[in-house]
Short mmCIF file of C-alpha atoms and ligand atoms in Angstrom, two decimals:
data_model
loop_
_atom_site.label_atom_id
_atom_site.label_comp_id
_atom_site.label_asym_id
_atom_site.label_seq_id
_atom_site.Cartn_x
_atom_site.Cartn_y
_atom_site.Cartn_z
CA UNK A 17 -24.82 23.51 20.62
CA UNK A 18 -26.41 20.44 19.08
CA UNK A 19 -24.35 17.71 17.48
CA UNK A 20 -26.47 16.54 14.59
CA UNK A 21 -25.76 13.25 12.81
CA UNK A 22 -26.24 12.70 9.07
CA UNK A 23 -29.72 12.07 7.75
CA UNK A 24 -30.64 8.36 7.72
CA UNK A 25 -27.96 7.56 10.29
CA UNK A 26 -28.53 4.07 11.70
CA UNK A 27 -28.81 3.71 15.48
CA UNK A 28 -28.92 0.37 17.22
CA UNK A 29 -27.31 -2.24 19.40
CA UNK A 30 -25.61 -5.58 18.79
CA UNK A 31 -25.58 -9.11 20.17
CA UNK A 32 -24.15 -12.46 19.08
CA UNK A 33 -25.79 -15.88 19.03
CA UNK A 34 -23.66 -17.77 21.53
CA UNK A 35 -23.70 -14.89 23.98
CA UNK A 36 -27.47 -14.46 24.19
CA UNK A 37 -29.41 -17.32 22.61
CA UNK A 38 -28.92 -20.18 25.05
CA UNK A 39 -29.01 -23.88 24.26
CA UNK A 40 -26.16 -23.89 21.77
CA UNK A 41 -24.01 -26.92 21.15
CA UNK A 42 -20.73 -25.97 19.48
CA UNK A 43 -16.96 -25.92 20.09
CA UNK A 44 -17.37 -23.22 22.73
CA UNK A 45 -20.01 -25.06 24.75
CA UNK A 46 -17.74 -28.13 24.69
CA UNK A 47 -14.75 -26.03 25.73
CA UNK A 48 -16.72 -24.44 28.57
CA UNK A 49 -17.48 -27.90 29.97
CA UNK A 50 -13.99 -29.26 29.43
CA UNK A 51 -12.21 -26.31 31.03
CA UNK A 52 -14.64 -25.68 33.89
CA UNK A 53 -15.34 -22.21 32.48
CA UNK A 54 -18.70 -20.75 33.40
CA UNK A 55 -21.17 -22.32 30.96
CA UNK A 56 -23.19 -20.26 28.51
CA UNK A 57 -26.16 -22.58 29.23
CA UNK A 58 -29.45 -20.84 28.56
CA UNK A 59 -27.69 -17.41 28.40
CA UNK A 60 -30.46 -14.79 27.98
CA UNK A 61 -32.86 -17.29 26.41
CA UNK A 62 -32.96 -14.85 23.52
CA UNK A 63 -33.63 -17.77 21.17
CA UNK A 64 -37.13 -17.94 22.66
CA UNK A 65 -37.52 -14.32 23.76
CA UNK A 66 -36.24 -12.44 20.72
CA UNK A 67 -39.66 -10.84 20.14
CA UNK A 68 -39.62 -9.30 23.60
CA UNK A 69 -36.03 -8.14 23.06
CA UNK A 70 -36.81 -6.57 19.70
CA UNK A 71 -39.81 -4.85 21.30
CA UNK A 72 -37.36 -3.27 23.74
CA UNK A 73 -35.09 -2.17 20.88
CA UNK A 74 -38.10 -0.60 19.21
CA UNK A 75 -39.27 1.02 22.42
CA UNK A 76 -35.78 2.58 22.60
CA UNK A 77 -36.30 4.01 19.12
CA UNK A 78 -33.56 1.92 17.49
CA UNK A 79 -33.75 1.62 13.72
CA UNK A 80 -31.12 -1.10 13.25
CA UNK A 81 -30.00 -4.25 15.06
CA UNK A 82 -26.96 -6.47 14.68
CA UNK A 83 -27.17 -10.15 15.61
CA UNK A 84 -25.45 -13.34 14.50
CA UNK A 85 -26.53 -16.65 13.06
CA UNK A 86 -25.27 -19.76 14.81
CA UNK A 87 -23.60 -21.98 12.23
CA UNK A 88 -23.89 -25.06 14.48
CA UNK A 89 -27.68 -24.73 14.51
CA UNK A 90 -27.91 -24.35 10.75
CA UNK A 91 -25.51 -27.14 9.84
CA UNK A 92 -25.19 -29.45 12.85
CA UNK A 93 -23.64 -32.15 10.66
CA UNK A 94 -21.57 -31.64 7.57
CA UNK A 95 -23.82 -30.89 4.61
CA UNK A 96 -27.08 -31.33 6.57
CA UNK A 97 -28.92 -28.04 6.84
CA UNK A 98 -31.67 -27.67 9.40
CA UNK A 99 -34.57 -25.88 7.72
CA UNK A 100 -36.33 -25.34 11.06
CA UNK A 101 -33.39 -23.33 12.32
CA UNK A 102 -33.24 -21.33 9.11
CA UNK A 103 -36.95 -20.57 9.58
CA UNK A 104 -36.18 -19.38 13.09
CA UNK A 105 -33.77 -16.74 11.82
CA UNK A 106 -36.16 -15.80 9.02
CA UNK A 107 -38.75 -15.17 11.70
CA UNK A 108 -36.29 -13.03 13.70
CA UNK A 109 -35.63 -10.95 10.58
CA UNK A 110 -39.33 -10.57 9.88
CA UNK A 111 -39.96 -9.48 13.46
CA UNK A 112 -37.23 -6.85 13.15
CA UNK A 113 -38.57 -5.61 9.84
CA UNK A 114 -42.13 -5.40 11.21
CA UNK A 115 -40.74 -3.09 13.85
CA UNK A 116 -38.96 -0.94 11.29
CA UNK A 117 -35.54 -2.19 12.38
CA UNK A 118 -32.87 -2.83 9.72
CA UNK A 119 -31.05 -6.14 10.37
CA UNK A 120 -27.26 -6.40 10.18
CA UNK A 121 -26.54 -10.11 10.18
CA UNK A 122 -23.20 -11.63 11.25
CA UNK A 123 -22.49 -15.03 9.75
CA UNK A 124 -19.69 -16.07 12.07
CA UNK A 125 -19.16 -14.75 15.58
CA UNK A 126 -16.45 -17.12 16.89
CA UNK A 127 -18.30 -20.40 17.44
CA UNK A 128 -17.90 -23.46 15.22
CA UNK A 129 -20.02 -26.56 14.71
CA UNK A 130 -18.39 -29.56 16.38
CA UNK A 131 -17.65 -31.24 13.02
CA UNK A 132 -15.80 -28.12 11.83
CA UNK A 133 -13.78 -27.96 15.05
CA UNK A 134 -12.94 -31.67 14.61
CA UNK A 135 -11.51 -31.10 11.16
CA UNK A 136 -9.19 -28.45 12.63
CA UNK A 137 -11.41 -25.36 12.51
CA UNK A 138 -9.86 -22.45 10.65
CA UNK A 139 -6.46 -24.17 10.55
CA UNK A 140 -7.92 -26.38 7.83
CA UNK A 141 -8.38 -24.77 4.43
CA UNK A 142 -11.45 -26.95 3.86
CA UNK A 143 -13.28 -24.83 6.44
CA UNK A 144 -13.08 -21.93 3.99
CA UNK A 145 -15.17 -23.89 1.46
CA UNK A 146 -17.53 -25.17 4.14
CA UNK A 147 -18.08 -21.65 5.39
CA UNK A 148 -18.79 -20.40 1.87
CA UNK A 149 -21.38 -23.17 1.36
CA UNK A 150 -23.07 -22.27 4.67
CA UNK A 151 -23.07 -18.56 3.71
CA UNK A 152 -24.55 -19.39 0.33
CA UNK A 153 -27.32 -21.42 1.92
CA UNK A 154 -28.13 -18.71 4.46
CA UNK A 155 -28.06 -15.82 2.05
CA UNK A 156 -30.29 -17.63 -0.43
CA UNK A 157 -32.72 -18.71 2.27
CA UNK A 158 -32.94 -15.46 4.15
CA UNK A 159 -33.28 -13.42 1.04
CA UNK A 160 -36.45 -15.34 0.17
CA UNK A 161 -38.82 -12.52 0.79
CA UNK A 162 -41.85 -14.73 1.42
CA UNK A 163 -43.66 -12.44 3.81
CA UNK A 164 -43.32 -9.57 1.38
CA UNK A 165 -40.73 -8.05 3.66
CA UNK A 166 -37.41 -6.76 2.44
CA UNK A 167 -34.51 -9.19 2.54
CA UNK A 168 -31.34 -8.76 4.59
CA UNK A 169 -29.29 -6.01 2.99
CA UNK A 170 -26.22 -6.01 5.29
CA UNK A 171 -24.11 -9.08 5.92
CA UNK A 172 -21.08 -9.23 8.20
CA UNK A 173 -19.13 -12.36 7.33
CA UNK A 174 -16.71 -12.46 10.26
CA UNK A 175 -16.57 -10.85 13.67
CA UNK A 176 -13.17 -9.63 14.92
CA UNK A 177 -10.89 -12.15 13.22
CA UNK A 178 -7.87 -10.62 14.98
CA UNK A 179 -9.25 -10.95 18.52
CA UNK A 180 -10.30 -14.54 17.89
CA UNK A 181 -6.99 -15.53 16.35
CA UNK A 182 -4.96 -13.81 19.06
CA UNK A 183 -6.87 -15.36 21.96
CA UNK A 184 -7.17 -18.79 20.40
CA UNK A 185 -3.72 -19.24 18.86
CA UNK A 186 -1.27 -16.68 20.29
CA UNK A 187 -2.47 -16.74 23.88
CA UNK A 188 -3.95 -20.24 23.83
CA UNK A 189 -6.80 -18.93 25.97
CA UNK A 190 -9.84 -19.83 23.88
CA UNK A 191 -10.93 -22.87 21.89
CA UNK A 192 -9.38 -24.90 20.37
CA UNK A 193 -6.93 -24.78 23.28
CA UNK A 194 -7.56 -27.77 25.52
CA UNK A 195 -7.58 -27.67 29.30
CA UNK A 196 -4.32 -28.38 31.12
CA UNK A 197 -5.80 -31.69 32.31
CA UNK A 198 -5.84 -32.81 28.67
CA UNK A 199 -2.32 -31.71 27.96
CA UNK A 200 -3.25 -28.30 26.58
CA UNK A 201 -3.05 -25.57 25.60
CA UNK A 202 -1.43 -27.08 22.52
CA UNK A 203 -2.57 -24.63 19.95
CA UNK A 204 -0.45 -21.69 21.11
CA UNK A 205 1.66 -21.05 18.08
CA UNK A 206 2.67 -18.00 16.10
CA UNK A 207 2.75 -20.09 12.96
CA UNK A 208 -0.85 -21.26 13.50
CA UNK A 209 -1.91 -17.73 14.34
CA UNK A 210 -0.67 -16.51 10.96
CA UNK A 211 -2.18 -19.46 9.14
CA UNK A 212 -5.61 -19.03 10.72
CA UNK A 213 -5.55 -15.27 10.20
CA UNK A 214 -4.77 -15.76 6.51
CA UNK A 215 -7.43 -18.46 6.18
CA UNK A 216 -10.00 -16.12 7.72
CA UNK A 217 -9.14 -13.41 5.19
CA UNK A 218 -9.60 -15.96 2.40
CA UNK A 219 -12.83 -17.17 3.97
CA UNK A 220 -14.17 -13.63 3.91
CA UNK A 221 -13.17 -13.15 0.29
CA UNK A 222 -14.81 -16.38 -0.79
CA UNK A 223 -17.97 -15.66 1.19
CA UNK A 224 -18.09 -12.15 -0.27
CA UNK A 225 -18.01 -13.56 -3.79
CA UNK A 226 -20.60 -16.21 -3.00
CA UNK A 227 -22.98 -13.69 -1.39
CA UNK A 228 -22.70 -11.34 -4.34
CA UNK A 229 -23.38 -14.15 -6.76
CA UNK A 230 -26.94 -14.56 -5.43
CA UNK A 231 -29.74 -12.66 -7.14
CA UNK A 232 -30.00 -10.06 -4.40
CA UNK A 233 -28.84 -6.80 -5.87
CA UNK A 234 -28.61 -4.35 -2.98
CA UNK A 235 -26.56 -6.58 -0.69
CA UNK A 236 -23.72 -4.97 1.27
CA UNK A 237 -21.00 -7.20 2.68
CA UNK A 238 -18.26 -6.39 5.19
CA UNK A 239 -16.56 -7.63 8.35
CA UNK A 240 -16.53 -6.33 11.92
CA UNK A 241 -12.93 -5.36 12.64
CA UNK A 242 -11.63 -4.56 16.11
CA UNK A 243 -9.14 -1.72 15.65
CA UNK A 244 -7.12 -0.03 18.39
CA UNK A 245 -5.66 3.41 18.71
CA UNK A 246 -1.88 2.94 19.13
CA UNK A 247 0.50 5.61 20.38
CA UNK A 248 4.27 5.47 20.72
CA UNK A 249 7.21 4.39 18.65
CA UNK A 250 5.75 1.02 17.68
CA UNK A 251 2.44 2.55 16.62
CA UNK A 252 3.08 2.50 12.85
CA UNK A 253 4.00 -1.19 12.90
CA UNK A 254 1.10 -2.18 15.12
CA UNK A 255 -1.27 -0.03 13.14
CA UNK A 256 -0.22 -1.88 10.03
CA UNK A 257 -0.17 -5.35 11.55
CA UNK A 258 -3.24 -5.16 13.79
CA UNK A 259 -5.46 -2.52 12.19
CA UNK A 260 -4.66 -2.60 8.48
CA UNK A 261 -3.25 -5.97 7.38
CA UNK A 262 -6.58 -7.79 7.22
CA UNK A 263 -8.42 -4.84 5.67
CA UNK A 264 -5.71 -4.44 3.03
CA UNK A 265 -5.93 -8.10 2.22
CA UNK A 266 -9.71 -7.94 1.64
CA UNK A 267 -9.86 -4.41 0.26
CA UNK A 268 -11.32 -5.50 -3.09
CA UNK A 269 -13.92 -7.58 -1.29
CA UNK A 270 -15.80 -5.26 1.00
CA UNK A 271 -18.66 -2.85 0.55
CA UNK A 272 -18.40 -1.31 3.99
CA UNK A 273 -16.15 -1.49 7.04
CA UNK A 274 -17.57 -2.50 10.39
CA UNK A 275 -15.55 -1.02 13.23
CA UNK A 276 -15.59 -2.44 16.75
CA UNK A 277 -13.83 0.10 18.94
CA UNK A 278 -12.78 -0.64 22.52
CA UNK A 279 -9.02 -0.14 22.90
CA UNK A 280 -6.32 2.48 23.24
CA UNK A 281 -2.75 1.29 23.54
CA UNK A 282 0.15 3.58 24.45
CA UNK A 283 3.53 1.94 24.01
CA UNK A 284 6.41 3.06 26.20
CA UNK A 285 9.76 1.40 25.64
CA UNK A 286 8.91 -2.24 25.10
CA UNK A 287 5.78 -2.10 27.24
CA UNK A 288 2.31 -2.15 25.75
CA UNK A 289 -0.81 -0.64 27.32
CA UNK A 290 0.96 2.11 29.27
CA UNK A 291 -2.20 4.17 29.30
CA UNK A 292 -2.33 7.10 31.71
CA UNK A 293 -6.09 7.42 31.82
CA UNK A 294 -7.21 5.73 35.00
CA UNK A 295 -10.87 5.62 34.04
CA UNK A 296 -11.63 1.98 33.52
CA UNK A 297 -14.65 -0.27 33.05
CA UNK A 298 -15.63 -3.10 35.39
CA UNK A 299 -13.28 -5.41 33.49
CA UNK A 300 -10.36 -2.97 33.70
CA UNK A 301 -10.50 -1.69 30.13
CA UNK A 302 -9.46 1.92 29.79
CA UNK A 303 -12.21 4.32 28.73
CA UNK A 304 -10.67 6.45 25.99
CA UNK A 305 -13.29 7.95 23.66
CA UNK A 306 -10.84 10.08 21.69
CA UNK A 307 -9.28 6.91 20.28
CA UNK A 308 -12.31 6.23 18.11
CA UNK A 309 -11.62 9.47 16.27
CA UNK A 310 -8.07 8.46 15.36
CA UNK A 311 -9.12 4.97 14.35
CA UNK A 312 -11.87 6.37 12.13
CA UNK A 313 -9.47 8.85 10.56
CA UNK A 314 -7.15 5.96 9.72
CA UNK A 315 -10.00 4.03 8.08
CA UNK A 316 -10.83 6.96 5.80
CA UNK A 317 -8.14 5.82 3.36
CA UNK A 318 -10.24 2.77 2.42
CA UNK A 319 -12.92 5.02 0.97
CA UNK A 320 -15.80 2.86 2.15
CA UNK A 321 -18.87 3.57 4.26
CA UNK A 322 -18.16 2.78 7.91
CA UNK A 323 -20.56 1.41 10.49
CA UNK A 324 -19.51 1.27 14.11
CA UNK A 325 -20.63 -2.29 14.62
CA UNK A 326 -19.63 -2.35 18.32
CA UNK A 327 -18.72 0.08 21.05
CA UNK A 328 -19.64 -0.45 24.66
CA UNK A 329 -18.66 -0.63 28.29
CA UNK A 330 -18.92 -3.20 31.08
CA UNK A 331 -20.61 -1.15 33.78
CA UNK A 332 -22.92 -3.05 36.14
CA UNK A 333 -23.88 0.06 38.11
CA UNK A 334 -24.60 2.06 34.96
CA UNK A 335 -22.51 4.98 36.20
CA UNK A 336 -20.30 5.42 33.11
CA UNK A 337 -22.50 4.27 30.25
CA UNK A 338 -24.34 7.47 29.36
CA UNK A 339 -21.14 9.52 29.35
CA UNK A 340 -19.29 6.72 27.55
CA UNK A 341 -21.80 6.75 24.70
CA UNK A 342 -21.95 10.53 24.43
CA UNK A 343 -18.19 11.00 24.53
CA UNK A 344 -17.61 8.38 21.87
CA UNK A 345 -20.32 9.89 19.73
CA UNK A 346 -18.78 13.33 20.15
CA UNK A 347 -15.55 11.98 18.61
CA UNK A 348 -17.46 10.07 15.95
CA UNK A 349 -19.19 13.31 15.04
CA UNK A 350 -15.84 15.05 14.80
CA UNK A 351 -14.59 12.34 12.44
CA UNK A 352 -17.70 12.80 10.30
CA UNK A 353 -17.07 16.54 10.20
CA UNK A 354 -13.58 15.73 8.85
CA UNK A 355 -15.06 13.74 6.00
CA UNK A 356 -15.15 10.20 7.41
CA UNK A 357 -18.23 8.45 6.01
CA UNK A 358 -19.73 6.98 9.20
CA UNK A 359 -23.29 5.78 8.67
CA UNK A 360 -24.31 4.00 11.82
CA UNK A 361 -23.59 3.17 15.45
CA UNK A 362 -24.33 -0.07 17.31
CA UNK A 363 -23.92 -0.05 21.05
CA UNK A 364 -22.51 -3.32 22.45
CA UNK A 365 -24.73 -4.75 23.69
CA UNK A 366 -28.52 -4.66 23.73
CA UNK A 367 -28.53 -7.12 26.65
CA UNK A 368 -26.09 -8.18 29.33
CA UNK A 369 -24.71 -11.46 28.06
CA UNK A 370 -22.16 -14.26 28.18
CA UNK A 371 -18.73 -12.65 27.94
CA UNK A 372 -16.78 -15.72 26.73
CA UNK A 373 -13.98 -16.84 29.08
CA UNK A 374 -15.14 -14.29 31.67
CA UNK A 375 -18.62 -15.75 31.98
CA UNK A 376 -21.69 -13.70 32.86
CA UNK A 377 -20.37 -11.19 35.38
CA UNK A 378 -19.35 -8.36 32.97
CA UNK A 379 -22.42 -6.26 32.28
CA UNK A 380 -22.31 -4.55 28.89
CA UNK A 381 -26.07 -4.27 28.34
CA UNK A 382 -28.34 -1.34 27.73
CA UNK A 383 -30.71 -3.80 29.31
CA UNK A 384 -29.92 -5.51 32.59
CA UNK A 385 -30.50 -9.25 32.76
CA UNK A 386 -31.72 -11.10 35.80
CA UNK A 387 -30.39 -14.52 34.80
CA UNK A 388 -32.51 -16.31 37.41
CA UNK A 389 -35.90 -14.95 36.35
CA UNK A 390 -34.87 -13.93 32.80
CA UNK A 391 -36.42 -10.57 33.56
CA UNK A 392 -35.13 -7.69 31.44
CA UNK A 393 -34.73 -4.23 33.01
CA UNK A 394 -33.93 -1.27 30.81
CA UNK A 395 -31.06 0.71 32.35
CA UNK A 396 -31.33 4.51 32.74
CA UNK A 397 -28.48 5.03 30.25
CA UNK A 398 -30.54 3.19 27.62
CA UNK A 399 -33.19 5.89 27.87
CA UNK A 400 -30.49 8.53 27.44
CA UNK A 401 -29.29 6.69 24.33
CA UNK A 402 -32.92 6.59 23.14
CA UNK A 403 -33.07 10.39 23.37
CA UNK A 404 -29.99 10.66 21.16
CA UNK A 405 -31.55 8.26 18.68
CA UNK A 406 -34.80 10.21 18.63
CA UNK A 407 -33.05 13.54 18.14
CA UNK A 408 -30.46 12.08 15.74
CA UNK A 409 -27.95 13.88 17.94
CA UNK A 410 -27.62 15.62 21.27
CA UNK A 411 -26.75 18.91 22.96
CA UNK A 412 -23.24 19.42 24.24
O1 LIG B 25 -18.52 -9.51 23.89
C1 LIG B 25 -17.56 -9.16 22.95
C2 LIG B 25 -18.05 -9.46 21.56
O2 LIG B 25 -18.38 -10.80 21.39
C3 LIG B 25 -17.01 -9.10 20.54
N1 LIG B 25 -16.50 -7.77 20.74
C4 LIG B 25 -16.12 -7.38 22.06
C5 LIG B 25 -17.22 -7.70 23.05
C6 LIG B 25 -16.79 -7.29 24.46
O3 LIG B 25 -15.66 -8.00 24.85
#
């Protein structure tokens, strides 16, 4: 039997600026140095090799691609926009369009310009206005269809606000937490967590309004939200707090929902993550494809188109990836058959890349990176994914 996906379904892969571009100077690069974390350095040198990478995406038949714009490149100092950097992203968009690939552009994927970090990052309400001004500049510039190519139609304002806020403020694991040698981590605070989370929701709302106030008519704006499948007695509370709170708050300000699905969480007694499934990725994350079905069913209530903006596995030997993709897609298909309006799937990630505090060792890519030579090698599972893309489905 063939599982067929809806006509015009979008198939692609995702990356983010700091994880692939190389040569970034922002709060993360400073934090990497200060804490002795592995440094993102030249990452995949995607900033210079994006043409080659988009050729690979095309060769794999992908018709969409998600990437992010690095705020610190665009506005290295407050109010000073770097036109050369804007032109760089315009070129990336043109190159995608020339290859028939629809861009999904993320405006903020966790890194901040140094001057924003210095004013307190998302703890400071001013950052909401600064972010809106940056979004306005970008959307106006990148909608300027000079080459006669279509402008960006899909904008993702924020990536995974809940993961960022949890790791940065509840766990004190990510910037702005300072290294122990400097008296940190000082930012670990439930109060700050709530404040930043609320500020991010307001930042999205403001950016949404600003983006829609440009002349571009067919623009779609959403966020990429990392939702988990919870089971157990605490599930309703966690579902509300983790999965729904942010989406409820911005419900009048989104045209689509981006879902990043990675986690299943069974709660037993007072213990989280009591998952029985022993199948795990290289970084110990449980592989639980069925969870995506439940999460999608829960999102149906928002009555918006859904794009799976991330789903992927760290698997250096490429032994799980093909099955991982097919199993998740099987459950996505089931959700579609139950009336959930899923319109696209982005595998995380196109390339192996810099996995934040873990450094480069986790290998999520459809394409393997040799970080010494910068050689790209397409993994066998990527060709299997390409078959699915070509067929708009697969046999089960
Ligand atoms: O690499 C990250 C990405 O930046 C955000 N979503 C989860 C991925 C895997 O951890």
